[in-house]
Amino acid sequence: MRILVISDIHANLTALEAVIEDAGAVDTVWCLGDLVGYGPDPNESIELVRSLPKLVCLLGNHDAAALGLIDIGSFNHDAQLSALWTQRKLTKENYLFLGNLKQVTYKENVTLTHGSPKNPVWEYIMDTYSATENFKHFSTAICMVGHSHLPISFELNGSGNTVLKTHKPDVQFTASLKNKVILNPGSVGQPRDHDPRASYAIFDDTSLTWTLHRVEYDIAEVQNRITQSGLPTRHAMRLAFGW
Ligand code: ZN
């Protein structure tokens, strides 16, 4: 199957539409959470995700914040404002959709979660230390996470060492079932690796290949809508820089 893997859409409908168009025909879509927060289109983004074929979707920390399930005191001030804004905007139907999302799920060889298998909603896997710890917390060959907004991966090699890998867009990486891997598709709606283009991955579950892609979208148009919505201007500014 050709699987579209997306994460951290953050209510950026324009970026999500660009990703879906760029990805072309896929058999199924795996979404690793944070559909909302920061961006101006929470309902439209959720509705588009819900329409995707054979969707598997996980709960992110910003989704939990929009549901009022977690204390947003740990968010920075701007993120708190956008969580409260999103709470006011969500339709009942979309609220219920987010409320039914799981924190962890499994698809054959793959564990899917937002942050980490150890701490699904909150932990960032950004370095080999946290990746090494998390390799003990899943038994499948592959784990896919989002949350850091960084399109990176970690491999537990034959010597038991964790290796951080960065992948160039459009170059296939083939996962080996012998070595465990943690794969992150990057962020659709708010990349943080200094490349402002929307990030996503295509996973082929037969050949076990993972390919990262980047796609341009109309950032200025989204920035305008963020500003007009009364959301913090910082959320608009950072889109242009990819951080
Ligand atoms: Zn996020």
Short mmCIF file of N, CA, C and O in Angstrom, two decimals, residues 42-113:
data_model
loop_
_atom_site.label_atom_id
_atom_site.label_comp_id
_atom_site.label_asym_id
_atom_site.label_seq_id
_atom_site.Cartn_x
_atom_site.Cartn_y
_atom_site.Cartn_z
N PRO A 42 -9.13 25.56 11.97
CA PRO A 42 -9.27 24.28 12.69
C PRO A 42 -10.37 23.38 12.13
O PRO A 42 -10.13 22.20 11.89
N ASN A 43 -11.57 23.96 11.92
CA ASN A 43 -12.67 23.10 11.44
C ASN A 43 -12.43 22.58 10.03
O ASN A 43 -12.63 21.40 9.75
N GLU A 44 -11.97 23.46 9.15
CA GLU A 44 -11.75 23.07 7.75
C GLU A 44 -10.65 22.00 7.67
O GLU A 44 -10.73 21.07 6.85
N SER A 45 -9.62 22.14 8.49
CA SER A 45 -8.52 21.16 8.47
C SER A 45 -9.00 19.80 8.97
O SER A 45 -8.70 18.76 8.38
N ILE A 46 -9.76 19.81 10.06
CA ILE A 46 -10.28 18.54 10.60
C ILE A 46 -11.20 17.88 9.57
O ILE A 46 -11.12 16.67 9.33
N GLU A 47 -12.05 18.69 8.94
CA GLU A 47 -13.00 18.11 7.99
C GLU A 47 -12.29 17.51 6.78
O GLU A 47 -12.68 16.45 6.28
N LEU A 48 -11.22 18.15 6.33
CA LEU A 48 -10.47 17.58 5.21
C LEU A 48 -9.76 16.29 5.64
O LEU A 48 -9.78 15.28 4.92
N VAL A 49 -9.18 16.28 6.82
CA VAL A 49 -8.53 15.05 7.32
C VAL A 49 -9.55 13.93 7.42
O VAL A 49 -9.31 12.79 7.00
N ARG A 50 -10.73 14.25 7.95
CA ARG A 50 -11.77 13.23 8.14
C ARG A 50 -12.20 12.60 6.82
O ARG A 50 -12.68 11.46 6.79
N SER A 51 -12.05 13.35 5.72
CA SER A 51 -12.51 12.86 4.42
C SER A 51 -11.46 11.97 3.73
O SER A 51 -11.73 11.42 2.66
N LEU A 52 -10.28 11.84 4.31
CA LEU A 52 -9.19 11.12 3.63
C LEU A 52 -9.40 9.61 3.68
O LEU A 52 -10.02 9.10 4.63
N PRO A 53 -8.88 8.88 2.68
CA PRO A 53 -9.21 7.45 2.57
C PRO A 53 -8.61 6.61 3.71
O PRO A 53 -7.44 6.75 4.04
N LYS A 54 -9.46 5.75 4.27
CA LYS A 54 -9.04 4.79 5.32
C LYS A 54 -8.16 5.46 6.37
O LYS A 54 -7.09 4.96 6.73
N LEU A 55 -8.63 6.57 6.86
CA LEU A 55 -7.84 7.39 7.79
C LEU A 55 -7.54 6.67 9.11
O LEU A 55 -8.42 6.06 9.72
N VAL A 56 -6.27 6.79 9.54
CA VAL A 56 -5.89 6.44 10.91
C VAL A 56 -5.37 7.74 11.51
O VAL A 56 -4.48 8.37 10.93
N CYS A 57 -5.93 8.19 12.62
CA CYS A 57 -5.55 9.50 13.15
C CYS A 57 -5.32 9.42 14.65
O CYS A 57 -6.09 8.78 15.37
N LEU A 58 -4.24 10.06 15.10
CA LEU A 58 -3.85 10.04 16.51
C LEU A 58 -4.09 11.39 17.16
O LEU A 58 -4.19 12.42 16.47
N LEU A 59 -4.11 11.39 18.48
CA LEU A 59 -4.33 12.63 19.25
C LEU A 59 -3.00 13.32 19.55
O LEU A 59 -2.07 12.70 20.06
N GLY A 60 -2.93 14.62 19.25
CA GLY A 60 -1.75 15.42 19.61
C GLY A 60 -2.01 16.28 20.83
O GLY A 60 -3.15 16.41 21.28
N ASN A 61 -0.96 16.89 21.36
CA ASN A 61 -1.13 17.72 22.56
C ASN A 61 -1.98 18.95 22.29
O ASN A 61 -2.75 19.38 23.15
N HIS A 62 -1.89 19.52 21.08
CA HIS A 62 -2.72 20.69 20.78
C HIS A 62 -4.19 20.29 20.57
O HIS A 62 -5.09 21.09 20.85
N ASP A 63 -4.41 19.07 20.11
CA ASP A 63 -5.79 18.56 20.00
C ASP A 63 -6.37 18.38 21.41
O ASP A 63 -7.51 18.76 21.67
N ALA A 64 -5.54 17.82 22.30
CA ALA A 64 -5.99 17.63 23.69
C ALA A 64 -6.27 18.98 24.36
O ALA A 64 -7.22 19.12 25.12
N ALA A 65 -5.45 19.99 24.02
CA ALA A 65 -5.67 21.33 24.59
C ALA A 65 -6.97 21.93 24.07
O ALA A 65 -7.73 22.55 24.82
N ALA A 66 -7.25 21.72 22.79
CA ALA A 66 -8.49 22.25 22.21
C ALA A 66 -9.72 21.58 22.83
O ALA A 66 -10.79 22.18 22.91
N LEU A 67 -9.55 20.35 23.29
CA LEU A 67 -10.65 19.62 23.93
C LEU A 67 -10.81 20.02 25.40
O LEU A 67 -11.75 19.60 26.06
N GLY A 68 -9.83 20.80 25.91
CA GLY A 68 -9.86 21.16 27.32
C GLY A 68 -9.45 20.00 28.22
O GLY A 68 -9.74 19.99 29.41
N LEU A 69 -8.74 19.01 27.64
CA LEU A 69 -8.37 17.81 28.41
C LEU A 69 -7.11 18.01 29.23
O LEU A 69 -6.83 17.23 30.12
N ILE A 70 -6.30 19.01 28.87
CA ILE A 70 -5.03 19.19 29.56
C ILE A 70 -4.90 20.63 30.02
O ILE A 70 -5.52 21.54 29.48
N ASP A 71 -4.08 20.82 31.03
CA ASP A 71 -3.79 22.15 31.55
C ASP A 71 -2.86 22.85 30.56
O ASP A 71 -1.77 22.36 30.28
N ILE A 72 -3.30 23.98 30.01
CA ILE A 72 -2.48 24.65 29.00
C ILE A 72 -1.45 25.59 29.65
O ILE A 72 -0.77 26.33 28.97
N GLY A 73 -1.33 25.49 30.98
CA GLY A 73 -0.36 26.32 31.69
C GLY A 73 1.07 26.05 31.25
O GLY A 73 1.94 26.91 31.37
N SER A 74 1.32 24.84 30.69
CA SER A 74 2.68 24.53 30.25
C SER A 74 2.96 25.07 28.84
O SER A 74 4.10 25.03 28.38
N PHE A 75 1.94 25.55 28.14
CA PHE A 75 2.13 26.13 26.81
C PHE A 75 2.71 27.54 26.95
O PHE A 75 2.44 28.22 27.94
N ASN A 76 3.44 28.00 25.94
CA ASN A 76 3.85 29.40 25.97
C ASN A 76 2.62 30.28 25.75
O ASN A 76 1.55 29.80 25.35
N HIS A 77 2.77 31.59 26.02
CA HIS A 77 1.61 32.49 26.04
C HIS A 77 0.85 32.47 24.72
O HIS A 77 -0.39 32.36 24.70
N ASP A 78 1.58 32.54 23.61
CA ASP A 78 0.92 32.56 22.30
C ASP A 78 0.17 31.25 22.03
O ASP A 78 -0.92 31.25 21.45
N ALA A 79 0.77 30.14 22.44
CA ALA A 79 0.11 28.84 22.23
C ALA A 79 -1.15 28.73 23.09
O ALA A 79 -2.15 28.15 22.67
N GLN A 80 -1.10 29.32 24.29
CA GLN A 80 -2.30 29.34 25.15
C GLN A 80 -3.42 30.11 24.47
O GLN A 80 -4.58 29.67 24.45
N LEU A 81 -3.07 31.28 23.91
CA LEU A 81 -4.09 32.10 23.24
C LEU A 81 -4.71 31.33 22.08
O LEU A 81 -5.92 31.36 21.88
N SER A 82 -3.88 30.64 21.31
CA SER A 82 -4.44 29.93 20.16
C SER A 82 -5.25 28.72 20.59
O SER A 82 -6.24 28.37 19.94
N ALA A 83 -4.88 28.09 21.71
CA ALA A 83 -5.68 26.96 22.22
C ALA A 83 -7.07 27.46 22.65
O ALA A 83 -8.09 26.82 22.33
N LEU A 84 -7.12 28.59 23.32
CA LEU A 84 -8.42 29.14 23.76
C LEU A 84 -9.25 29.57 22.55
O LEU A 84 -10.46 29.36 22.51
N TRP A 85 -8.58 30.17 21.56
CA TRP A 85 -9.26 30.59 20.32
C TRP A 85 -9.86 29.36 19.62
O TRP A 85 -10.99 29.37 19.18
N THR A 86 -9.06 28.28 19.56
CA THR A 86 -9.52 27.06 18.89
C THR A 86 -10.70 26.45 19.65
O THR A 86 -11.67 25.98 19.02
N GLN A 87 -10.65 26.46 20.96
CA GLN A 87 -11.77 25.93 21.76
C GLN A 87 -13.07 26.64 21.41
O GLN A 87 -14.13 26.02 21.32
N ARG A 88 -12.99 27.95 21.20
CA ARG A 88 -14.21 28.72 20.88
C ARG A 88 -14.72 28.40 19.47
O ARG A 88 -15.90 28.48 19.19
N LYS A 89 -13.81 28.06 18.56
CA LYS A 89 -14.18 27.88 17.15
C LYS A 89 -14.69 26.49 16.79
O LYS A 89 -15.45 26.33 15.83
N LEU A 90 -14.22 25.46 17.50
CA LEU A 90 -14.52 24.08 17.09
C LEU A 90 -16.02 23.80 17.05
O LEU A 90 -16.74 24.11 18.00
N THR A 91 -16.47 23.17 15.97
CA THR A 91 -17.86 22.73 15.94
C THR A 91 -17.99 21.50 16.84
O THR A 91 -17.01 20.83 17.15
N LYS A 92 -19.23 21.23 17.21
CA LYS A 92 -19.46 20.08 18.10
C LYS A 92 -18.99 18.78 17.43
O LYS A 92 -18.38 17.93 18.07
N GLU A 93 -19.29 18.67 16.15
CA GLU A 93 -18.92 17.45 15.42
C GLU A 93 -17.40 17.26 15.41
O GLU A 93 -16.89 16.16 15.61
N ASN A 94 -16.66 18.34 15.16
CA ASN A 94 -15.20 18.23 15.11
C ASN A 94 -14.61 18.02 16.51
O ASN A 94 -13.61 17.33 16.67
N TYR A 95 -15.26 18.61 17.51
CA TYR A 95 -14.86 18.38 18.90
C TYR A 95 -14.99 16.88 19.23
O TYR A 95 -14.09 16.28 19.80
N LEU A 96 -16.10 16.30 18.81
CA LEU A 96 -16.32 14.87 19.08
C LEU A 96 -15.32 14.01 18.32
O LEU A 96 -14.83 13.00 18.83
N PHE A 97 -14.98 14.42 17.09
CA PHE A 97 -13.98 13.67 16.31
C PHE A 97 -12.63 13.67 17.06
O PHE A 97 -12.02 12.62 17.25
N LEU A 98 -12.19 14.85 17.49
CA LEU A 98 -10.91 14.92 18.22
C LEU A 98 -11.00 14.10 19.51
O LEU A 98 -10.03 13.44 19.90
N GLY A 99 -12.16 14.17 20.16
CA GLY A 99 -12.33 13.47 21.44
C GLY A 99 -12.26 11.95 21.33
O GLY A 99 -12.01 11.26 22.31
N ASN A 100 -12.44 11.44 20.12
CA ASN A 100 -12.39 9.98 19.92
C ASN A 100 -11.02 9.49 19.47
O ASN A 100 -10.84 8.29 19.22
N LEU A 101 -10.05 10.40 19.30
CA LEU A 101 -8.73 9.97 18.80
C LEU A 101 -7.95 9.25 19.89
O LEU A 101 -8.00 9.60 21.06
N LYS A 102 -7.18 8.24 19.43
CA LYS A 102 -6.35 7.47 20.37
C LYS A 102 -4.97 8.10 20.52
O LYS A 102 -4.52 8.85 19.65
N GLN A 103 -4.28 7.74 21.59
CA GLN A 103 -2.91 8.23 21.80
C GLN A 103 -1.87 7.35 21.11
O GLN A 103 -0.80 7.83 20.75
N VAL A 104 -2.17 6.07 21.00
CA VAL A 104 -1.25 5.12 20.34
C VAL A 104 -2.09 4.11 19.57
O VAL A 104 -3.15 3.70 20.03
N THR A 105 -1.62 3.72 18.40
CA THR A 105 -2.27 2.62 17.70
C THR A 105 -1.21 1.84 16.91
O THR A 105 -0.05 2.26 16.82
N TYR A 106 -1.61 0.70 16.36
CA TYR A 106 -0.65 -0.20 15.72
C TYR A 106 -1.20 -0.63 14.36
O TYR A 106 -2.38 -0.91 14.23
N LYS A 107 -0.31 -0.68 13.37
CA LYS A 107 -0.65 -1.20 12.05
C LYS A 107 0.44 -2.19 11.67
O LYS A 107 1.53 -1.79 11.23
N GLU A 108 0.19 -3.47 11.87
CA GLU A 108 1.17 -4.53 11.57
C GLU A 108 2.55 -4.21 12.15
O GLU A 108 2.74 -4.27 13.34
N ASN A 109 3.51 -3.83 11.29
CA ASN A 109 4.89 -3.61 11.76
C ASN A 109 5.12 -2.24 12.37
O ASN A 109 6.25 -1.88 12.67
N VAL A 110 4.08 -1.44 12.49
CA VAL A 110 4.28 -0.03 12.81
C VAL A 110 3.48 0.40 14.05
O VAL A 110 2.28 0.11 14.15
N THR A 111 4.15 1.08 14.97
CA THR A 111 3.49 1.76 16.08
C THR A 111 3.32 3.22 15.69
O THR A 111 4.27 3.84 15.19
N LEU A 112 2.13 3.76 15.91
CA LEU A 112 1.86 5.16 15.55
C LEU A 112 1.47 5.95 16.79
O LEU A 112 0.62 5.52 17.56
N THR A 113 2.11 7.11 16.96
CA THR A 113 1.76 7.96 18.09
C THR A 113 2.18 9.40 17.77
O THR A 113 2.87 9.64 16.77
#
